[in-house]
PDB file of C-alpha atoms in Angstrom:
ATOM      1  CA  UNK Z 272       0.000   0.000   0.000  1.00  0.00           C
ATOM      2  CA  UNK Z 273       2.729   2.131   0.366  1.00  0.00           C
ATOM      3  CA  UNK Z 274       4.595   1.684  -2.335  1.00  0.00           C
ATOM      4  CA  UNK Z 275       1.268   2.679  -3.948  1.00  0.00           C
ATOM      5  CA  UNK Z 276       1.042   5.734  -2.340  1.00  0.00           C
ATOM      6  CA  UNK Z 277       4.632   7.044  -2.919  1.00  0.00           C
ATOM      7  CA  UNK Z 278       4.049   5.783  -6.540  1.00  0.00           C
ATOM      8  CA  UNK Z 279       0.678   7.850  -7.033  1.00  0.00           C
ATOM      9  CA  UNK Z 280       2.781  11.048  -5.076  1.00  0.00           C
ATOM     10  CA  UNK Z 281       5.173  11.160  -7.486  1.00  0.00           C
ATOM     11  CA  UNK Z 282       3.182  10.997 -10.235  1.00  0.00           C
ATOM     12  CA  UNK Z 283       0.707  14.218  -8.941  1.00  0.00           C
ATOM     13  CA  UNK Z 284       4.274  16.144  -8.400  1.00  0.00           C
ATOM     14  CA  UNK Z 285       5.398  15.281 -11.959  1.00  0.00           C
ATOM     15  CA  UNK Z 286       1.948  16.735 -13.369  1.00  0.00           C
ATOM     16  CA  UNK Z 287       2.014  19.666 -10.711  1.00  0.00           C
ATOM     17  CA  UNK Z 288       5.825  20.579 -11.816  1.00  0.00           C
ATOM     18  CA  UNK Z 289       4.367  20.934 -15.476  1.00  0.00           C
ATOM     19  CA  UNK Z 290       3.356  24.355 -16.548  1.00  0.00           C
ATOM     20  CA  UNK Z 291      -0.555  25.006 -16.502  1.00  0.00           C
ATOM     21  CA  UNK Z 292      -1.503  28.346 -16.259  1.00  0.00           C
ATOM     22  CA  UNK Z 293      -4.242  29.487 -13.203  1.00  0.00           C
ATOM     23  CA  UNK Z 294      -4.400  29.450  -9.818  1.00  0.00           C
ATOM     24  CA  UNK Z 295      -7.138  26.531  -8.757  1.00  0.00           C
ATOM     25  CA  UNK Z 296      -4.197  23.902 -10.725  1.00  0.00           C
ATOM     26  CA  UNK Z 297      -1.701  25.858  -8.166  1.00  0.00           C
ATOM     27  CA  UNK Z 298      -4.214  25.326  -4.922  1.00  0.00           C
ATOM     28  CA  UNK Z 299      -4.644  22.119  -6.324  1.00  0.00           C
ATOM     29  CA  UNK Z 300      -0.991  20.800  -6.601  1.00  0.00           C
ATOM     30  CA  UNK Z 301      -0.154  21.931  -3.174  1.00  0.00           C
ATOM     31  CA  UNK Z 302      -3.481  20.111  -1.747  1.00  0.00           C
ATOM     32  CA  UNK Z 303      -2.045  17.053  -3.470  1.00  0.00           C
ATOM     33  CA  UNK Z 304       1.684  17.688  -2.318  1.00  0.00           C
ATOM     34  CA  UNK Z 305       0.557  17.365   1.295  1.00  0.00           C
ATOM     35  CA  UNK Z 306      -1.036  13.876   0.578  1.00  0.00           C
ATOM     36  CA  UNK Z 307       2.178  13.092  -1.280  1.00  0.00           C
ATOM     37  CA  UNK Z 308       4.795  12.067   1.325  1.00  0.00           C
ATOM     38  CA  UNK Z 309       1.907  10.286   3.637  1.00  0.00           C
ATOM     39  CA  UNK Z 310       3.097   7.026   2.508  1.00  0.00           C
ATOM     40  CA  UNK Z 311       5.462   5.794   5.378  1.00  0.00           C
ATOM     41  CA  UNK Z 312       8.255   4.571   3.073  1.00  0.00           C
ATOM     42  CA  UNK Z 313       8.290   7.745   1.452  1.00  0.00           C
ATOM     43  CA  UNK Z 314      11.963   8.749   0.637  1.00  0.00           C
ATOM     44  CA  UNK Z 315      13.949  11.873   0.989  1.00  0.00           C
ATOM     45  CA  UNK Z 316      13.732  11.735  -2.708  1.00  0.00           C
ATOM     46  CA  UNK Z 317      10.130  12.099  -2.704  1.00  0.00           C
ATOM     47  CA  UNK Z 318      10.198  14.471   0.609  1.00  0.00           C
ATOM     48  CA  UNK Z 319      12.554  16.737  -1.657  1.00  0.00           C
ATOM     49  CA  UNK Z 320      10.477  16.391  -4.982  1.00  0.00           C
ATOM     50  CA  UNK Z 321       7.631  17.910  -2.744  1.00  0.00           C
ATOM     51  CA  UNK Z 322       9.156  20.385  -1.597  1.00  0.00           C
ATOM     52  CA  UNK Z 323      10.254  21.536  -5.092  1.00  0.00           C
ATOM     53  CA  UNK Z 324       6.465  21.655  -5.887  1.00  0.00           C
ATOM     54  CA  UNK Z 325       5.550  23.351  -3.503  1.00  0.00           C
ATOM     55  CA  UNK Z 326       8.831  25.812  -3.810  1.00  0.00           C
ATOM     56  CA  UNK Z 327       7.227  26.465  -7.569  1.00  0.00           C
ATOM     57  CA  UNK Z 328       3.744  27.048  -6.647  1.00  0.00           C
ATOM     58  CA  UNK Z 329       5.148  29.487  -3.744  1.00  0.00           C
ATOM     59  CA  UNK Z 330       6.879  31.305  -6.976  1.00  0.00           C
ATOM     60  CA  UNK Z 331       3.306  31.434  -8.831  1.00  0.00           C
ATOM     61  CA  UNK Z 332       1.602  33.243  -6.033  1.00  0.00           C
ATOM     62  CA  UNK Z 333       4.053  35.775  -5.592  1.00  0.00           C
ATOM     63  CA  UNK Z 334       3.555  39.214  -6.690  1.00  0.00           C
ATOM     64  CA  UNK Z 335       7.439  41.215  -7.666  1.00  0.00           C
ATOM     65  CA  UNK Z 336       7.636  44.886  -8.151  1.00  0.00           C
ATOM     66  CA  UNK Z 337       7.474  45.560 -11.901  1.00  0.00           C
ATOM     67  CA  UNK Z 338      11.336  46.976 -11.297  1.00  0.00           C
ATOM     68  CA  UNK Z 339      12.461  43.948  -9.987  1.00  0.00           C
ATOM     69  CA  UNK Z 340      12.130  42.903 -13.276  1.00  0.00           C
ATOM     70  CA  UNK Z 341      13.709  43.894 -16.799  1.00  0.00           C
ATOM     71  CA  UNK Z 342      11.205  42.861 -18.909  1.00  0.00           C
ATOM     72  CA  UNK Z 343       7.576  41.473 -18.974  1.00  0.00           C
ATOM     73  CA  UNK Z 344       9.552  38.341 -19.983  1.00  0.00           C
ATOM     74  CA  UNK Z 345      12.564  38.466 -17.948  1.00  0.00           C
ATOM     75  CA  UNK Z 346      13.530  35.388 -16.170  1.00  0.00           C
ATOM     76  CA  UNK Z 347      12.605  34.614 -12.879  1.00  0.00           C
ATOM     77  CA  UNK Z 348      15.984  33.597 -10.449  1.00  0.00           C
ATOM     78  CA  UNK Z 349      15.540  31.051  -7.609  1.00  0.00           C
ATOM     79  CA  UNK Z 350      18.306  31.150  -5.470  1.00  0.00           C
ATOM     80  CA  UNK Z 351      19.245  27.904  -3.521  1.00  0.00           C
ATOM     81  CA  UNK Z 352      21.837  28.471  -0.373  1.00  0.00           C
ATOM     82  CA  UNK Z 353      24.379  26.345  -0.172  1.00  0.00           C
ATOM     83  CA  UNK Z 354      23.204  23.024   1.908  1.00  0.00           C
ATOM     84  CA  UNK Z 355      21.501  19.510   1.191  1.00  0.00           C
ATOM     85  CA  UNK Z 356      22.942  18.619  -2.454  1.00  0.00           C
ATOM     86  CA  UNK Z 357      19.979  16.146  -2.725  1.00  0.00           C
ATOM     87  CA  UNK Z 358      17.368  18.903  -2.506  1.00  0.00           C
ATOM     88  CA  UNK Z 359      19.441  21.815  -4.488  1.00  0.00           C
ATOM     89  CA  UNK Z 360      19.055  18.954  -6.853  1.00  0.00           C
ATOM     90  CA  UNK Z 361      15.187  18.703  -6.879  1.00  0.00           C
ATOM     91  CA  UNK Z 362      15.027  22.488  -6.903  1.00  0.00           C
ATOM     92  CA  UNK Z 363      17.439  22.695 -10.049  1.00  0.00           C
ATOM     93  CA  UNK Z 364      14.848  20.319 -11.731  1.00  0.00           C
ATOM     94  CA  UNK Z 365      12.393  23.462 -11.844  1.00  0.00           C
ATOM     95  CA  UNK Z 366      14.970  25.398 -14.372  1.00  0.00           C
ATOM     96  CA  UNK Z 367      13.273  26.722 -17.887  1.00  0.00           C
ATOM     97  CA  UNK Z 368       9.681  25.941 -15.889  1.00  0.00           C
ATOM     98  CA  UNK Z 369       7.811  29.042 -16.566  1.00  0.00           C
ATOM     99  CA  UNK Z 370       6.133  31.747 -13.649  1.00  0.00           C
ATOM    100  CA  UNK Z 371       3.485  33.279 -15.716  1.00  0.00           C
ATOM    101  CA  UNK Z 372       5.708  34.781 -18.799  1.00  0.00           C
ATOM    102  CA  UNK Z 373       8.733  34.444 -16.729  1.00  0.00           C
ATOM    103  CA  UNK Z 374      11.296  31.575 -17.728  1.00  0.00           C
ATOM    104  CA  UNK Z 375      12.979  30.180 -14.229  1.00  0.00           C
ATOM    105  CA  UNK Z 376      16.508  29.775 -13.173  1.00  0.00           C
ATOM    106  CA  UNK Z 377      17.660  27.919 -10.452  1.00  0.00           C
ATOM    107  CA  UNK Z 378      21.495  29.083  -9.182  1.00  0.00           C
ATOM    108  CA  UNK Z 379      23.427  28.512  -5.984  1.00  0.00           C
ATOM    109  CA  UNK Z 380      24.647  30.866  -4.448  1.00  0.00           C
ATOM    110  CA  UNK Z 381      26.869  31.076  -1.006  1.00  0.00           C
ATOM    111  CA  UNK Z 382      27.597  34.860  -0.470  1.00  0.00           C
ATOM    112  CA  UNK Z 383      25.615  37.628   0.318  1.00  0.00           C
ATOM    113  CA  UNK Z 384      26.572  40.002  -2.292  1.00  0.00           C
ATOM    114  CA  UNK Z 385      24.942  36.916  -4.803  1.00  0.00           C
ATOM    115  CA  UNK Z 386      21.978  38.202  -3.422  1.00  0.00           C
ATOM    116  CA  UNK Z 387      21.223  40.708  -6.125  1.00  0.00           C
ATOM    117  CA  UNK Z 388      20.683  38.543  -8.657  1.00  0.00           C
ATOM    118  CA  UNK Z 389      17.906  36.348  -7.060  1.00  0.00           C
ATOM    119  CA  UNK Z 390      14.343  36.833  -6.945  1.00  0.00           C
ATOM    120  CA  UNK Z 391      13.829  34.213  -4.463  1.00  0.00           C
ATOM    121  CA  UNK Z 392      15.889  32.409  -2.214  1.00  0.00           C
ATOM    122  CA  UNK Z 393      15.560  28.920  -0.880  1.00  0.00           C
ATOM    123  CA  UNK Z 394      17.522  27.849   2.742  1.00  0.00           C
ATOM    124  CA  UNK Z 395      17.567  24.077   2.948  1.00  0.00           C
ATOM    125  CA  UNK Z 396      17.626  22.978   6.876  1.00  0.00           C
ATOM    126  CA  UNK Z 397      21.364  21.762   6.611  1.00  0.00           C
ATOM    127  CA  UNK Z 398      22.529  24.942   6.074  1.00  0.00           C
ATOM    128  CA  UNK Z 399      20.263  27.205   8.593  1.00  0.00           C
ATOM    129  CA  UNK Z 400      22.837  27.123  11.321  1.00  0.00           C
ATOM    130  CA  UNK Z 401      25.630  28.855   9.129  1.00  0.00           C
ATOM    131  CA  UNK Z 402      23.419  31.875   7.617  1.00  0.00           C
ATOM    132  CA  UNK Z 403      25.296  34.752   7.730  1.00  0.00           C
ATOM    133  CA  UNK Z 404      23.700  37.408   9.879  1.00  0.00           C
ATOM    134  CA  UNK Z 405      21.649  39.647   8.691  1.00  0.00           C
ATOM    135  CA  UNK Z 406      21.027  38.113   5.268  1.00  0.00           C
ATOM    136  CA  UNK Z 407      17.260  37.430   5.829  1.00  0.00           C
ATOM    137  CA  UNK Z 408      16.304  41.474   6.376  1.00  0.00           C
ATOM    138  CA  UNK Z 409      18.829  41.759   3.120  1.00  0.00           C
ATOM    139  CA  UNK Z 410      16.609  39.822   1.201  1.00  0.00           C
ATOM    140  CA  UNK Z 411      13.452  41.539   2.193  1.00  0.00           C
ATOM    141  CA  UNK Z 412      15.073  45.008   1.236  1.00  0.00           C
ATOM    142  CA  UNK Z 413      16.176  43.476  -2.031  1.00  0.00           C
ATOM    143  CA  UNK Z 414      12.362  42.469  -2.430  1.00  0.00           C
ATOM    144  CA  UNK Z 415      13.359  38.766  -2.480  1.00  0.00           C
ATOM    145  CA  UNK Z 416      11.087  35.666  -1.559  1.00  0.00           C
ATOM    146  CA  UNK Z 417      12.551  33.694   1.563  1.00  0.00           C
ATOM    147  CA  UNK Z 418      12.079  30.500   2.006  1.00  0.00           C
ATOM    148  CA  UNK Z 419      13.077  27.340   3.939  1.00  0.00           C
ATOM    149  CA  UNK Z 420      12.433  23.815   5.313  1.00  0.00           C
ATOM    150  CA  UNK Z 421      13.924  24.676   9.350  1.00  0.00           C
ATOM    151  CA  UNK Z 422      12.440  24.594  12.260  1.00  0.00           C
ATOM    152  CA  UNK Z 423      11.570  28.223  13.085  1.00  0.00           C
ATOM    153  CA  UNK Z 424      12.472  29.313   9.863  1.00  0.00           C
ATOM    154  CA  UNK Z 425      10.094  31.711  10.086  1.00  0.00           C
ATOM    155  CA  UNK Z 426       9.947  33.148  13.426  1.00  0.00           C
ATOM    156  CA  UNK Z 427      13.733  34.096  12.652  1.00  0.00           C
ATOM    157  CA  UNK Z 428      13.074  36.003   9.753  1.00  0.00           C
ATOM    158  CA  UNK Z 429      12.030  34.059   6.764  1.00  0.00           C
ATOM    159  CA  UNK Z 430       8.715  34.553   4.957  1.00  0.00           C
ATOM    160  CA  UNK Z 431       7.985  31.287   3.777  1.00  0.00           C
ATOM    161  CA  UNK Z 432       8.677  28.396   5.890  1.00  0.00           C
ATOM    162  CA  UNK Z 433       7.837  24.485   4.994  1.00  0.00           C
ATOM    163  CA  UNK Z 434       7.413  22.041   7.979  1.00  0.00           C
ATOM    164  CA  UNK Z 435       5.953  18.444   8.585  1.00  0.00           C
ATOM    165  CA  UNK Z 436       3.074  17.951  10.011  1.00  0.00           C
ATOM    166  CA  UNK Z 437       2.458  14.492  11.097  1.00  0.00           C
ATOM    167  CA  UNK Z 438       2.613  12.700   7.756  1.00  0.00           C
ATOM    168  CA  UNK Z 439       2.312  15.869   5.817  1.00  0.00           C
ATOM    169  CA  UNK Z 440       4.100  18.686   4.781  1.00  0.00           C
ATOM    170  CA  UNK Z 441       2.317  22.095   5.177  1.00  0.00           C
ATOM    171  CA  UNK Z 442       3.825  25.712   5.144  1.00  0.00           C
ATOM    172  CA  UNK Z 443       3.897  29.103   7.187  1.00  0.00           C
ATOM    173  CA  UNK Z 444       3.808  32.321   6.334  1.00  0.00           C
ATOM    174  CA  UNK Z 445       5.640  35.454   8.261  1.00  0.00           C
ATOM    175  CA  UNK Z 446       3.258  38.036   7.001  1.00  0.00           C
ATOM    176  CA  UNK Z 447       5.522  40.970   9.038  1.00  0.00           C
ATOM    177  CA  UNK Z 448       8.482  39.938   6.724  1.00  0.00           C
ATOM    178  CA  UNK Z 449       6.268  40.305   3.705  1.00  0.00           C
ATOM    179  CA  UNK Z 450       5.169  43.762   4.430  1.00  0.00           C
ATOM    180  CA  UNK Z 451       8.489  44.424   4.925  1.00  0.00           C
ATOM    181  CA  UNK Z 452       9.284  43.966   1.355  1.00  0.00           C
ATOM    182  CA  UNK Z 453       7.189  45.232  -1.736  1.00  0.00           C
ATOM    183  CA  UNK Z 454       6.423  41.675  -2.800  1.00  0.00           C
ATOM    184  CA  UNK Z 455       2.902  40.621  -2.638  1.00  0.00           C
ATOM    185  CA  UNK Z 456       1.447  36.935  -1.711  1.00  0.00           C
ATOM    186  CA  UNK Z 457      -2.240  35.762  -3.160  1.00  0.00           C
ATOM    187  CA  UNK Z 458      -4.848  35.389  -0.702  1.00  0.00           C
ATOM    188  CA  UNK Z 459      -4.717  31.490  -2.229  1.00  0.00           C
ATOM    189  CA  UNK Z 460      -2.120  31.425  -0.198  1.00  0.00           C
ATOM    190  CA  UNK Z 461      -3.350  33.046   3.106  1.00  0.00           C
ATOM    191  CA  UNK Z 462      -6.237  30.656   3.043  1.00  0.00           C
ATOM    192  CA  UNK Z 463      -4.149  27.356   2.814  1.00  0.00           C
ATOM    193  CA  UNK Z 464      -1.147  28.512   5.320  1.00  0.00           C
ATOM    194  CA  UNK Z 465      -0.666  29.149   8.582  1.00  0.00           C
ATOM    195  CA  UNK Z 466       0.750  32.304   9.780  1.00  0.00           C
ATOM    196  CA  UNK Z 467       3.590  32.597  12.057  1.00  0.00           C
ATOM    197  CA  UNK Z 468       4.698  35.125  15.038  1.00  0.00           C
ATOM    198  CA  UNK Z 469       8.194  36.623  14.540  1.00  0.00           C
ATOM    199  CA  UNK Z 470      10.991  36.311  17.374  1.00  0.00           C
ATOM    200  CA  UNK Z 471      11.689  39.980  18.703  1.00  0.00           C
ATOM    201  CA  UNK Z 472      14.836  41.210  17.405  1.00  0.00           C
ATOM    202  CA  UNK Z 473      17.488  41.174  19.954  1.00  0.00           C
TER     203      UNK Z 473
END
């Protein structure tokens, strides 16, 4: 039964990975992605692939000041820091996927100055511990997505955080580190996260 369920997973985050333009496919995907990793074999393969969908939906409910980008057709950046290779890999699988009009890159990056030329930028767990200070309130002046898959990724900063839920994986949202940025998230969104209180800054 299991090896069912993983199978049926992957499938749904192959199809959800595909471009298909409007948001109820979006709300959709992500309502399947949460089933997806219920299976109790599942892999860290399959974990990761889930996260990557969910990582590209996050991209196609998110708003970017028209001069954060060049061109109605520019292409979109998702920056991975440096951490689990496995899921850098899953994430790189969602290069040339389009974001509305917007072609995506996927590029790692490990300094802060790299910053500049993301649009979004994805901290896997492994590598939460070694941030550099600072670089999350960067980001948010830069008007760039955060993301991540740590434990209280969000109460330290991040806007987007991804966390498991018994045998699910669901997602948070720090609405104060939104606002702080001029990026704007759908209400799809809203509706299917959970928001998140912020640690005081020190």
């Amino acid at each position: 039964m299991g090896l069912v369920r993983m199978y049926g997973g992957l499938r749904r985050i192959s199809l959800c990975n595909r471009h298909r333009p409007g948001y109820r496919h979006a709300v959709i995907c992500m309502l399947l992605s949460w089933v997806s990793i219920a299976a109790p074999n599942a892999s860290a393969e399959v974990e990761n692939s889930v996260k990557a969908a969910f990582v590209f939906n996050f991209l196609r409910f998110t708003e970017w000041p028209a001069q954060r980008l060049a061109s109605p057709d520019a292409a979109l950046t998702l920056c991975v820091w440096s951490g689990s290779a496995q899921l850098s890999d899953s994430l790189r699988s969602l290069a040339g996927r389009k974001v509305d009009q917007h072609a995506l890159s996927v590029s790692d990056i490990d300094r802060v100055e790299d910053l500049q030329r993301c649009h979004a930028l994805f901290v896997p767990e492994a590598a939460q511990r070694k941030l550099p200070a600072g670089l999350l309130r960067r980001a948010e002046s830069q008007d760039v997505l955060t993301m991540g898959d740590a434990e209280g990724f969000t109460a330290g900063g991040g806007m987007m955080g991804l966390l498991p839920e018994g045998a699910r994986l669901r997602f948070e949202i720090n609405d104060k580190a939104v606002k702080r940025s001029a990026l704007r998230l759908s209400s799809h969104l809203y509706k299917l996260g959970r928001m998140t209180q912020e640690n005081p800054s020190p």
